Amino acid sequence: MAAIGKPKVRGPRKPVKAGDSVLIKTLIKHPMESGLRKNKDTGEPIPAHFINSVVAEYDGNQVLKAEWTGAVSKNPFLSFNVKATKAGPVKVTWTDNQGGSFSASANLKVG
């Protein structure tokens, strides 16, 4: 099974102005198995194992919530914009259908 986790969250490296729309990029290693494939060697079905919830918070406030299915590709990338209001962390949490939970954050600098 592929390594799971190692989430990454990236925002602008330099301070941004208050009111700017800021692009946040995320990436996580995850097999995203739909449960529809079979093992090539044994013919046994590969159990479903996919991220089913993604939540993003900026400075403690929820700014994004997504529900995913097994139709999302392996090692999913997600980007979204937030309106910078003040310096603070952007935290993203991924939860999978087998109870795994992974979080990462980036500090947004507003100057």
CSV table of N, CA, C and O in Angstrom, one decimal, residues 1 13 15 23 26 32 54 57 60 68-69 87 89 94 106:
chain,number,residue,atom,x,y,z
A,1,MET,N,0.8,-1.2,0.0
A,1,MET,CA,0.0,0.0,0.0
A,1,MET,C,0.9,1.2,0.0
A,1,MET,O,1.9,1.3,0.6
A,13,ARG,N,4.6,33.2,0.1
A,13,ARG,CA,5.7,33.3,1.0
A,13,ARG,C,5.9,34.7,1.5
A,13,ARG,O,6.4,34.9,2.6
A,15,PRO,N,4.4,38.6,2.6
A,15,PRO,CA,3.2,39.1,3.2
A,15,PRO,C,2.3,39.7,2.1
A,15,PRO,O,2.8,40.2,1.1
A,23,LEU,N,-4.3,32.6,-2.9
A,23,LEU,CA,-4.4,31.2,-3.4
A,23,LEU,C,-3.7,30.3,-2.4
A,23,LEU,O,-2.5,30.5,-2.1
A,26,THR,N,-2.9,22.8,-1.6
A,26,THR,CA,-2.7,21.6,-0.7
A,26,THR,C,-2.4,20.3,-1.5
A,26,THR,O,-2.9,20.2,-2.7
A,32,MET,N,-6.5,6.7,-2.3
A,32,MET,CA,-7.9,7.0,-2.9
A,32,MET,C,-8.4,5.8,-3.6
A,32,MET,O,-8.8,5.9,-4.8
A,54,VAL,N,-12.8,17.1,3.7
A,54,VAL,CA,-11.7,18.1,3.7
A,54,VAL,C,-12.3,19.4,4.4
A,54,VAL,O,-13.4,19.8,3.9
A,57,GLU,N,-9.6,25.8,7.6
A,57,GLU,CA,-9.9,26.9,8.5
A,57,GLU,C,-8.8,28.0,8.4
A,57,GLU,O,-7.6,27.7,8.2
A,60,GLY,N,-8.9,30.1,12.6
A,60,GLY,CA,-9.9,29.5,13.4
A,60,GLY,C,-11.3,29.4,12.9
A,60,GLY,O,-12.2,28.9,13.5
A,68,TRP,N,-15.8,14.3,-0.3
A,68,TRP,CA,-15.3,13.6,-1.5
A,68,TRP,C,-15.8,12.2,-1.5
A,68,TRP,O,-16.2,11.6,-0.5
A,69,THR,N,-15.6,11.5,-2.7
A,69,THR,CA,-15.9,10.1,-2.8
A,69,THR,C,-14.7,9.4,-3.4
A,69,THR,O,-13.7,10.0,-3.6
A,87,ALA,N,-3.1,38.3,9.8
A,87,ALA,CA,-2.1,37.2,9.9
A,87,ALA,C,-2.7,36.1,10.7
A,87,ALA,O,-3.4,36.3,11.7
A,89,PRO,N,-3.0,31.3,10.8
A,89,PRO,CA,-2.8,30.0,10.2
A,89,PRO,C,-4.0,29.6,9.3
A,89,PRO,O,-5.1,29.9,9.6
A,94,TRP,N,-7.8,16.6,6.5
A,94,TRP,CA,-8.4,15.5,5.6
A,94,TRP,C,-8.8,14.4,6.5
A,94,TRP,O,-8.0,13.9,7.3
A,106,ALA,N,-0.4,26.4,7.1
A,106,ALA,CA,0.6,27.4,6.7
A,106,ALA,C,0.2,28.7,7.3
A,106,ALA,O,-1.0,29.0,7.5
